[in-house]
XYZ file of C-alpha atoms in Angstrom:
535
model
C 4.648 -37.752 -28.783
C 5.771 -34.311 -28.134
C 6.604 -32.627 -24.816
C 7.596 -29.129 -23.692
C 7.908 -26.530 -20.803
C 8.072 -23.083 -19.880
C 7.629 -20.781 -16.946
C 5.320 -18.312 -15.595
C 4.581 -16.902 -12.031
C 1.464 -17.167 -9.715
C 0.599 -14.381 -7.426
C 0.285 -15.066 -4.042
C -0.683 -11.545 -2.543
C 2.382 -9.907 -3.394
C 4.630 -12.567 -3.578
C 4.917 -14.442 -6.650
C 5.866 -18.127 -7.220
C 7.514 -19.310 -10.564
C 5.545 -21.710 -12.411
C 6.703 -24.563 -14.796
C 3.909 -24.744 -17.561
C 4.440 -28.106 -18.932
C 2.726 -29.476 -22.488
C 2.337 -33.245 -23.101
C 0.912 -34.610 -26.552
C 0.293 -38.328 -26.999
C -2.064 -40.115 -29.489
C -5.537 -40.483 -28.794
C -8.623 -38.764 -28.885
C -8.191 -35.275 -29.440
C -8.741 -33.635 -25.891
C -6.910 -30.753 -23.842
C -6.787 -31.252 -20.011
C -5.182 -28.772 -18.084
C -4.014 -29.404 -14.015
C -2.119 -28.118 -11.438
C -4.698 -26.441 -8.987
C -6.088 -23.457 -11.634
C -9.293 -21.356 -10.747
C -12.105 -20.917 -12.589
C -10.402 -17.954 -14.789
C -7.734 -20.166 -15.723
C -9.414 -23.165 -16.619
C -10.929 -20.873 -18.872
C -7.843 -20.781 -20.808
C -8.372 -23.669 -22.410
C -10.818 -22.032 -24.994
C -8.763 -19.239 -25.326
C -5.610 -20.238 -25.765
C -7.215 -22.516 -28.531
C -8.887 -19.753 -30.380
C -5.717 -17.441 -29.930
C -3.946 -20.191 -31.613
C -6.260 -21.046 -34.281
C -7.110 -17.020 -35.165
C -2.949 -16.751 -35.653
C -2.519 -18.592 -37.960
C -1.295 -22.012 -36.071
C -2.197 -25.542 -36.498
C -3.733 -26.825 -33.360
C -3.117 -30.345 -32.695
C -5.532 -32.963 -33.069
C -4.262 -35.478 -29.924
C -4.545 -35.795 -26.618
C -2.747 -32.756 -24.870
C -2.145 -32.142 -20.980
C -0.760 -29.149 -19.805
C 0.316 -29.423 -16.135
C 1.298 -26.355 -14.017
C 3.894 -27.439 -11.307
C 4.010 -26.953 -8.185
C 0.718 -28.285 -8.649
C -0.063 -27.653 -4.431
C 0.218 -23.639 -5.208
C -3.104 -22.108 -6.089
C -2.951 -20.722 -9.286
C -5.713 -17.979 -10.624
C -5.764 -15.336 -13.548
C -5.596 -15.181 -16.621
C -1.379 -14.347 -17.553
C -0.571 -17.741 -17.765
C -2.302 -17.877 -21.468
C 0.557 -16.799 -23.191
C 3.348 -19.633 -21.401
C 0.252 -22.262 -21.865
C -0.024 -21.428 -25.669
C 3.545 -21.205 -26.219
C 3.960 -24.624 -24.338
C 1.787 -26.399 -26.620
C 2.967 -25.258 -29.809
C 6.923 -26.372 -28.587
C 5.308 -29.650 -27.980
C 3.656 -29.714 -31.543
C 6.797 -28.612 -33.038
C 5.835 -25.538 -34.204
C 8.593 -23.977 -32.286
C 11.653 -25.013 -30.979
C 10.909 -26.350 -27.671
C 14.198 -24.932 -26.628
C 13.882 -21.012 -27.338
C 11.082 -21.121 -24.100
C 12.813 -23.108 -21.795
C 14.053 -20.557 -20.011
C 10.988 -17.894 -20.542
C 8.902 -16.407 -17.964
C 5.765 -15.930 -20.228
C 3.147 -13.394 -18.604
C 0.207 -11.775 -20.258
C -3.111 -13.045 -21.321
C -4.887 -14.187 -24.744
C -7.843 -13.234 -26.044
C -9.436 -14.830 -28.971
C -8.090 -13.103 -31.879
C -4.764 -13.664 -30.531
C -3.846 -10.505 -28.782
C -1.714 -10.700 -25.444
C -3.523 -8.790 -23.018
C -2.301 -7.013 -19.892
C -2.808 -8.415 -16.298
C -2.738 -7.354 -13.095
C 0.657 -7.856 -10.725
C 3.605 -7.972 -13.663
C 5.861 -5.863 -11.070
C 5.611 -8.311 -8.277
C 5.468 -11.361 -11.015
C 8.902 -10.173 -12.632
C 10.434 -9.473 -8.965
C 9.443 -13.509 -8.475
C 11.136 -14.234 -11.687
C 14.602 -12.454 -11.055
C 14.802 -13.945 -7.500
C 14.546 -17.426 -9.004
C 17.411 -16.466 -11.145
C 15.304 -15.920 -14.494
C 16.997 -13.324 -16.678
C 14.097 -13.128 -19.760
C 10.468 -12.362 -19.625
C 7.845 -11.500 -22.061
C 4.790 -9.208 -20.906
C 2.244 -7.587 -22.820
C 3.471 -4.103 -23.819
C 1.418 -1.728 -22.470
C 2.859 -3.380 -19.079
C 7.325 -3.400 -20.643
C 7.189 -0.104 -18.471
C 6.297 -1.345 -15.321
C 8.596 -4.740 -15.944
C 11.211 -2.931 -16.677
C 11.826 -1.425 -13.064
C 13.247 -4.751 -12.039
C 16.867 -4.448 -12.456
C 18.743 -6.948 -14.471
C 16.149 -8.218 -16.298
C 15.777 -8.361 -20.078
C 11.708 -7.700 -20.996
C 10.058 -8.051 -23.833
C 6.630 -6.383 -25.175
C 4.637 -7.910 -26.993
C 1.026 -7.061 -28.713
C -0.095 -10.665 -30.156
C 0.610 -14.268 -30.265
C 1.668 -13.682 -34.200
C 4.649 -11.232 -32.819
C 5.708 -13.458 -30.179
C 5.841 -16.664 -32.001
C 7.901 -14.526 -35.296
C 10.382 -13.070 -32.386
C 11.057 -16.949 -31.536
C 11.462 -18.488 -34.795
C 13.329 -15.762 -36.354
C 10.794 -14.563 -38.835
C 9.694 -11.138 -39.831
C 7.803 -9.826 -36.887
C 4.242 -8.647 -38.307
C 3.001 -5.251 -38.055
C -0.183 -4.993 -35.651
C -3.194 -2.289 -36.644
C -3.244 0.394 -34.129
C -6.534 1.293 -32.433
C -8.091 4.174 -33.573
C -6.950 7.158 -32.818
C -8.528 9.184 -30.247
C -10.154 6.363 -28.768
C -8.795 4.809 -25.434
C -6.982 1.110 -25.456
C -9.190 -1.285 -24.974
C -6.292 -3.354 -24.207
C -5.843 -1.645 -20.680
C -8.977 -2.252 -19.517
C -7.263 -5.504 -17.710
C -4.980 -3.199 -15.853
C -7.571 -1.210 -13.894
C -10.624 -2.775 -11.923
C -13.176 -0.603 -10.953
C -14.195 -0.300 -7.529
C -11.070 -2.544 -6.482
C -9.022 0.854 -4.909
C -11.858 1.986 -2.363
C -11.108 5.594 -1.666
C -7.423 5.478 -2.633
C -5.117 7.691 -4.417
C -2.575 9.347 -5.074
C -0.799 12.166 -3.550
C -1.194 14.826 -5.648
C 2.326 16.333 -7.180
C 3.994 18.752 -5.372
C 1.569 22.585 -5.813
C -1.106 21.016 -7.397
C -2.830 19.436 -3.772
C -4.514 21.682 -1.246
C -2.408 24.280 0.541
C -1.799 24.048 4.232
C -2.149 28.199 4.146
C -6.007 27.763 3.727
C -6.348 26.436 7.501
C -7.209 28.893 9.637
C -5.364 29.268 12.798
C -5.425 25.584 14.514
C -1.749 26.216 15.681
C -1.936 22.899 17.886
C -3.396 20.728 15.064
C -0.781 21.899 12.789
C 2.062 21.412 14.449
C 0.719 17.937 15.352
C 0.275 17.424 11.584
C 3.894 18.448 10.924
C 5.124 15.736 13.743
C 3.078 13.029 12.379
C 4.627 13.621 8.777
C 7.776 13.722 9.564
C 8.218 10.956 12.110
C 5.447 8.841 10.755
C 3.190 9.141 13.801
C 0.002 8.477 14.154
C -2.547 10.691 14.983
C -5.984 11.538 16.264
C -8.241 15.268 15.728
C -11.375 15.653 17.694
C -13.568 18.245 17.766
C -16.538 19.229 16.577
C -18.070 19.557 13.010
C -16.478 22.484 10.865
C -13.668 22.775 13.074
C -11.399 21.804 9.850
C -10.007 18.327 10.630
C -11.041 16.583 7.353
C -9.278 20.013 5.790
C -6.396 19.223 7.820
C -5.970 15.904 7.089
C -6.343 16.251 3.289
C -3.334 18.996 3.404
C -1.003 16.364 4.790
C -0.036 14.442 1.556
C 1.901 17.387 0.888
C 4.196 17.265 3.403
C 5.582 13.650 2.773
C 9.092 13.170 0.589
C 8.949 11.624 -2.346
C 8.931 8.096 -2.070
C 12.514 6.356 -1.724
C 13.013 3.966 -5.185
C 12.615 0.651 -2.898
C 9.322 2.491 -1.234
C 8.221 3.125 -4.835
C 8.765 -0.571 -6.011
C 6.493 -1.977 -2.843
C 3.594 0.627 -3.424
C 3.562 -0.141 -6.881
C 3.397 -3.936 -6.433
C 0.634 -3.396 -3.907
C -0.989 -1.231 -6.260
C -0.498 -3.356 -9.719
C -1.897 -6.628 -7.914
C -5.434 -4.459 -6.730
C -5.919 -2.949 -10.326
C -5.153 1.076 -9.296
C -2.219 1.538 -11.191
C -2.535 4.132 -13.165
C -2.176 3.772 -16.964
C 1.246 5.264 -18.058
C 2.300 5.205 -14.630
C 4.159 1.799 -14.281
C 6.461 3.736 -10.593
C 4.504 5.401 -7.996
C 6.718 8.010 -6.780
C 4.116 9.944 -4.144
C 3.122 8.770 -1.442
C -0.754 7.112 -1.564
C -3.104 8.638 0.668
C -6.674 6.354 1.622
C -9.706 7.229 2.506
C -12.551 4.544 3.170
C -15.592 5.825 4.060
C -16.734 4.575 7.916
C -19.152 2.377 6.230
C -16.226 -0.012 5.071
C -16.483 -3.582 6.222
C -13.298 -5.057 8.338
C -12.416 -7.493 4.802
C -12.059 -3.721 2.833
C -10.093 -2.434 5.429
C -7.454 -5.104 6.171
C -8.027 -7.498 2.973
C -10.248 -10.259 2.088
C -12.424 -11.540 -0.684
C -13.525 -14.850 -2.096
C -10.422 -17.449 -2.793
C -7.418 -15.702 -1.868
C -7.637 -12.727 -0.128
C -6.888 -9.198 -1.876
C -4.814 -6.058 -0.709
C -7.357 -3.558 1.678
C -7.389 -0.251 2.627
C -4.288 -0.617 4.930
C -2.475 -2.184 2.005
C -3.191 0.599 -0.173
C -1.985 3.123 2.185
C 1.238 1.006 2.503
C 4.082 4.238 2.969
C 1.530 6.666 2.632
C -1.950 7.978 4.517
C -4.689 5.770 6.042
C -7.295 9.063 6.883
C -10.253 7.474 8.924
C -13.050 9.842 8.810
C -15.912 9.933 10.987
C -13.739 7.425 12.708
C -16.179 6.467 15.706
C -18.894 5.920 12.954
C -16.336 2.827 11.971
C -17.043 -1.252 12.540
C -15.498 -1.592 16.068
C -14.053 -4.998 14.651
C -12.819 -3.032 11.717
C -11.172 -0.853 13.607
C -9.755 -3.621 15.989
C -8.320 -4.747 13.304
C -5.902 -2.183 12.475
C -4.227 -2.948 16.132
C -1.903 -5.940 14.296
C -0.661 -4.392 11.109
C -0.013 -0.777 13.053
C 2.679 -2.519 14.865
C 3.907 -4.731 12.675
C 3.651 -2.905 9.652
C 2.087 -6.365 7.694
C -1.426 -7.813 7.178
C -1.689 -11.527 7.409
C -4.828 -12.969 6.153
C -5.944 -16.667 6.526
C -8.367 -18.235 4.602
C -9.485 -21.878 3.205
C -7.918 -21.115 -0.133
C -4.400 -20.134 1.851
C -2.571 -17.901 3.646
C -1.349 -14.229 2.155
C 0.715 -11.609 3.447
C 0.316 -7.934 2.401
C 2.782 -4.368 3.494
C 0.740 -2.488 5.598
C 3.281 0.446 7.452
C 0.661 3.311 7.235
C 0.305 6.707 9.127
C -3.498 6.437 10.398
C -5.195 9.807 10.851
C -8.065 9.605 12.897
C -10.490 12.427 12.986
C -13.374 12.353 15.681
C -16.121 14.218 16.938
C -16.724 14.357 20.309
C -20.100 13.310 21.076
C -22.822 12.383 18.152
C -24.382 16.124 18.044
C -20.532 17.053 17.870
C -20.958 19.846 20.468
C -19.731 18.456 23.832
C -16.828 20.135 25.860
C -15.643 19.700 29.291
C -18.510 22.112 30.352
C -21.040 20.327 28.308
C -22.077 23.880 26.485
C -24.926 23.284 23.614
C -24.446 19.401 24.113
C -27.479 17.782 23.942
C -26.199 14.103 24.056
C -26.888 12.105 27.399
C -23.628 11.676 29.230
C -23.907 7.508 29.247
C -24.614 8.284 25.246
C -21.124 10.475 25.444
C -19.248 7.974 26.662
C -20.835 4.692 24.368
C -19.371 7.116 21.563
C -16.257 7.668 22.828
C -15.726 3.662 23.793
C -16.314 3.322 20.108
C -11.945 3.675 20.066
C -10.863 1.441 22.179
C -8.322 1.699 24.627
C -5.634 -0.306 23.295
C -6.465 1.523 19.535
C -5.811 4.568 21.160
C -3.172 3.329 23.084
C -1.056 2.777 19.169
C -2.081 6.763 18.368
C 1.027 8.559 19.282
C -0.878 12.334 18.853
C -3.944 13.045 20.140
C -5.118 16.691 19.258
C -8.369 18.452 20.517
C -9.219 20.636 17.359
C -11.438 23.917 18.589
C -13.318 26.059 16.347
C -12.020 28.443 14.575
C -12.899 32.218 16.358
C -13.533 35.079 14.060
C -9.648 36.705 14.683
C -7.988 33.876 12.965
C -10.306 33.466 10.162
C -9.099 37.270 9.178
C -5.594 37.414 10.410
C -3.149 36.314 7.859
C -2.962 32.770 6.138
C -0.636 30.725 7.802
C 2.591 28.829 6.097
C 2.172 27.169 3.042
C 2.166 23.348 2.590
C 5.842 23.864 1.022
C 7.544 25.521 3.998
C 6.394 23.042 6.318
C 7.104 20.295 3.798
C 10.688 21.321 3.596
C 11.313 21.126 7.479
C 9.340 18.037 7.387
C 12.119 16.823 4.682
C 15.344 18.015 6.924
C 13.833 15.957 10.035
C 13.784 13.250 8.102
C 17.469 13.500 6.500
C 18.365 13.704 10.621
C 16.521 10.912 11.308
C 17.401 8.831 8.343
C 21.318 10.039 9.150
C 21.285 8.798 12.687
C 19.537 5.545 11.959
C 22.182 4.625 9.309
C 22.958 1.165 8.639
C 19.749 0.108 11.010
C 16.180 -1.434 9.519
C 14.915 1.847 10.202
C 14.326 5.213 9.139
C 12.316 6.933 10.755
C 11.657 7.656 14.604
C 7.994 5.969 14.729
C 9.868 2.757 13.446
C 12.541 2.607 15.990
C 11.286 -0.114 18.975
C 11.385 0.963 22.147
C 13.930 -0.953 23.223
C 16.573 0.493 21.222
C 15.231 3.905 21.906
C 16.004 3.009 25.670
C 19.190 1.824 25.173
C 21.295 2.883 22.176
C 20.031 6.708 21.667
C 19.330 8.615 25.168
C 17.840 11.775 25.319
C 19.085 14.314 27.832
C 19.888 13.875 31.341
C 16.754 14.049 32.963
C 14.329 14.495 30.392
C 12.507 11.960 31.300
C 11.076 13.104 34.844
C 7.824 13.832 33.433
C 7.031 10.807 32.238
C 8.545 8.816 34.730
C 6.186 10.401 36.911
C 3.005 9.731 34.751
C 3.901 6.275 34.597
C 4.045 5.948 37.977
C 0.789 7.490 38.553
C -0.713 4.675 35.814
C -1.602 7.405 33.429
C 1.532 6.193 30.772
C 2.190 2.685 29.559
C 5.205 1.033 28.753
C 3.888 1.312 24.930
C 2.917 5.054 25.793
C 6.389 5.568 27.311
C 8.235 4.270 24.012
C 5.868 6.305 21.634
C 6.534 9.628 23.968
C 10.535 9.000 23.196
C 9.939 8.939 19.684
C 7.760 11.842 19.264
C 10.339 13.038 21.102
C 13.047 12.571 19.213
C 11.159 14.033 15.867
C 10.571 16.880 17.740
C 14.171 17.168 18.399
C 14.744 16.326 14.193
C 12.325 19.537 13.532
C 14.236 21.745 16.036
C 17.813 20.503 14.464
C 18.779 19.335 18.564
C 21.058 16.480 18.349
C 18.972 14.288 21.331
C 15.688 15.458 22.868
C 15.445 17.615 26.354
C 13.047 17.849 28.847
C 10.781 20.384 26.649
C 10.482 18.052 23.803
C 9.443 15.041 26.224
C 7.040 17.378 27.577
C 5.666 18.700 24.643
C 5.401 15.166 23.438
C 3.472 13.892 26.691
C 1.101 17.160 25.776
C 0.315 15.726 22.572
C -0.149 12.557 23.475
C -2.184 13.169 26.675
C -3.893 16.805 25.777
C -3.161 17.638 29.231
C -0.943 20.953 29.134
C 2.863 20.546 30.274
C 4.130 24.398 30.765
C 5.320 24.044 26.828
C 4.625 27.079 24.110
C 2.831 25.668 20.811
C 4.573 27.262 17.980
C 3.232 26.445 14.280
C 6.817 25.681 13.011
C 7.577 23.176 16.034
C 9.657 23.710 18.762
C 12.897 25.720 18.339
């Protein structure tokens, strides 16, 4: 009778449990039973973790085995617990010191000829493994780069069961054939699912994405798209077709820093769980930027799927851009659904099969048309929509929706002056006052949970940074009058406060609540529009 154990981690969402993988032998009939809760995918790995075995060179034992994964309540599914299963059985045969995987986390997968192939989620498995105090883990290695970004943590890479099992007994470690050249890896394939990122991406790096100097005029929109990016507000363009709010909101990726390194860690978790990291990418330094088209279903947006739920579109755009296009054409539930994580900057999803938690802080950009021709104005001109059909369109965004959207911009078309004066600033002007607001903001926020002024709650806004005597007498007033809430009220001080950050002001004055309660409301305060913000 043999026994041995060894670890591995199951993904719950992005948080990862560490799993004892536990082989039993006993005399009997020859039979392999594996239990603990696995899925379908891992019950699987009973075949392959034979035929790994077999094809490298190992005896595989003729008794009665049962391999038990503990905590047996924790749902287990995937395929990277191959490698711990296999390595747990042949301890228990003897074949290797039962000892030298005792304290291994063993992630990858196996497939029949006894190559470890990558999986999905190694950041977020390894970040489970060095919170539970593990200090060795063995991945497949075309996944040691994205391992390795956990700090004190020794990984190794490893391309079949032959290598592994020679690194732990202390033999010569056998030379694997190389694919051939010029073909791709076949061996990634397990890193990247198709279809699983809908309409996500990457910002592109900095000069290579589109240039805000190719939007004509817009001097409102632009300066609202410089607010949003550097306070992380959200923000909503109407107007009609071809007025250039798609174009706008395309042109705002460039404006965002680089991601900070603990930003970078959570977007690439996120990312490595739904299968869109990109090969020979293991950090994501930019910023994502998502865009679902309006026929996405509410489970796409905010996460779902059969068993345990997956990361959405929300997810996806976790520190970076959710851009809602066409956003009336949207699921009104779907959209509903974005109320939650926009204010708490999380997803939680129940289902049957348990209970997951996904990062959602975003910066939603709506963009709207007015009516369903597109063409109606306060005087109605070439609008050939119905007024009860005007207003069933606009409904389509709620009240309390709206209510979250900190800048609400009415984007006009574009006349024939500005399309010939001179291009306006480039992306990397504005980018770089977008950056210095956001060293203010991140300076006075020191040693709080926050960095940024669209983070800040209310509350504290109220009562640990005032703005200028008396510049709040325009709000006060609107929320008298019922046309501000006490939500609008707190979202007004922060805008204000960025547009302080972009003017280098130490608090905010009267003009920068004003021009705030003109971008939120669209109703004109006395304040000048400039396109580099308010100086």
């Amino acid at each position: 009778m043999g026994f041995a154990r060894t670890c591995s981690v199951a993904l719950v969402g992005v948080d990862g449990v560490v799993v004892e993988v536990q082989a039993d032998l006993e005399p009997g009939v020859a039979a392999f039973t594996l239990v603990g809760l696995p899925d379908k995918s891992l019950s699987e790995s009973r075949d392959r973790v034979r035929a790994a075995m077999v094809n490298s060179g190992a005896e595989w034992p003729q008794r009665k085995l049962t391999v038990g994964l503990s905590p047996a309540s924790v749902p287990k599914a995937g395929s990277g617990f191959d490698i711990a299963v296999a390595c747990a059985v042949m301890a228990a045969a003897e074949l290797i010191d039962p000892r030298t995987i005792a304290d291994l986390v063993l992630i990858g997968e196996l497939g029949l000829d006894g190559r470890v192939r990558p999986v999905r989620g190694v950041l977020p498995a390894v970040l489970a493994a060095a919170e539970a105090g593990y200090e060795h883990v063995v991945v497949p290695e075309q996944t040691v780069g994205e391992a390795s970004l956990v700090p004190g943590v020794s990984v190794l890479g490893v391309r079949s069961l032959r290598q592994l099992v020679a690194v732990l007994t202390d033999g010569p470690v056998p030379e694997e054939e190389p694919d051939e050249a010029g073909r791709p890896d076949p061996m990634l394939a397990g890193l990247v699912v198709p279809g699983a990122g809908i309409g996500t991406g990457l910002a592109a790096a900095p000069g290579d994405g589109p240039d805000l100097a190719d939007v004509a005029g817009q001097r409102a929109a632009r300066l609202a798209l410089e607010v949003a990016a550097a306070g992380g507000h959200h923000l909503l363009l109407s107007g009609p077709p071809g007025a250039g709010k798609t174009m706008l909101a395309e042109r705002m990726p460039g404006l965002l820093p680089p991601l900070a390194r603990d930003e970078s860690l959570e977007v690439t978790a996120v990312h490595s769980v739904a299968g869109i990291l990109p090969p020979g990418e293991p950090l994501v330094s930019r910023a994502p930027y998502c865009a679902p088209h309006h026929s996405a279903t509410m489970q796409s947006l905010i996460g779902g799927g059969n068993g345990l739920p997956r990361p959405g579109a929300v997810s996806l755009a976790h520190r970076g851009i959710l851009f809602l296009d066409e956003a009336p054409e949207f699921s009104g539930k779907a959209l509903d659904a974005l109320r939650q994580p926009l204010e708490s900057g999380q997803v939680v999803v129940a289902r049957a099969a348990g209970v997951v938690r996904f990062p959602a802080r975003f910066l939603m950009v709506l963009a709207a048309n007015p009516c369903p021709c597109g063409r109606h104005r306060a005087r109605g001109d070439g609008c050939e929509c119905p007024p009860s059909v005007v207003r069933r369109y606009q409904s389509r965004l709620s009240g309390p929706l709206l209510d979250r959207v900190d800048l609400r911009v009415e984007v006009e078309p574009v006349g024939r002056a500005a399309l010939l004066a001179a291009r306006g600033e480039p992306t990397a002007a504005v980018a770089a006052r977008v950056h210095a607001a956001r060293e203010r903001a991140a300076a006075r926020l020191a040693g709080t949970p926050w960095t940024r002024s669209a983070e800040v709650p209310g509350h504290e806004l109220r009562t640990r940074w005032h703005p200028a005597p008396g510049a709040l007498a325009a709000a006060e007033r609107d929320i008298e009058r019922g046309l501000l809430t006490a939500r609008g009220l707190d979202r007004v001080l922060r805008t204000a406060w960025t547009l302080a950050d972009l003017a280098g002001r130490d608090r905010p004055g009267a003009g920068d609540v004003n021009l705030a309660l003109e971008l939120r409301t669209g109703v004109p305060r006395g304040v000048p529009v400039g396109t580099g913000g308010p100086r």
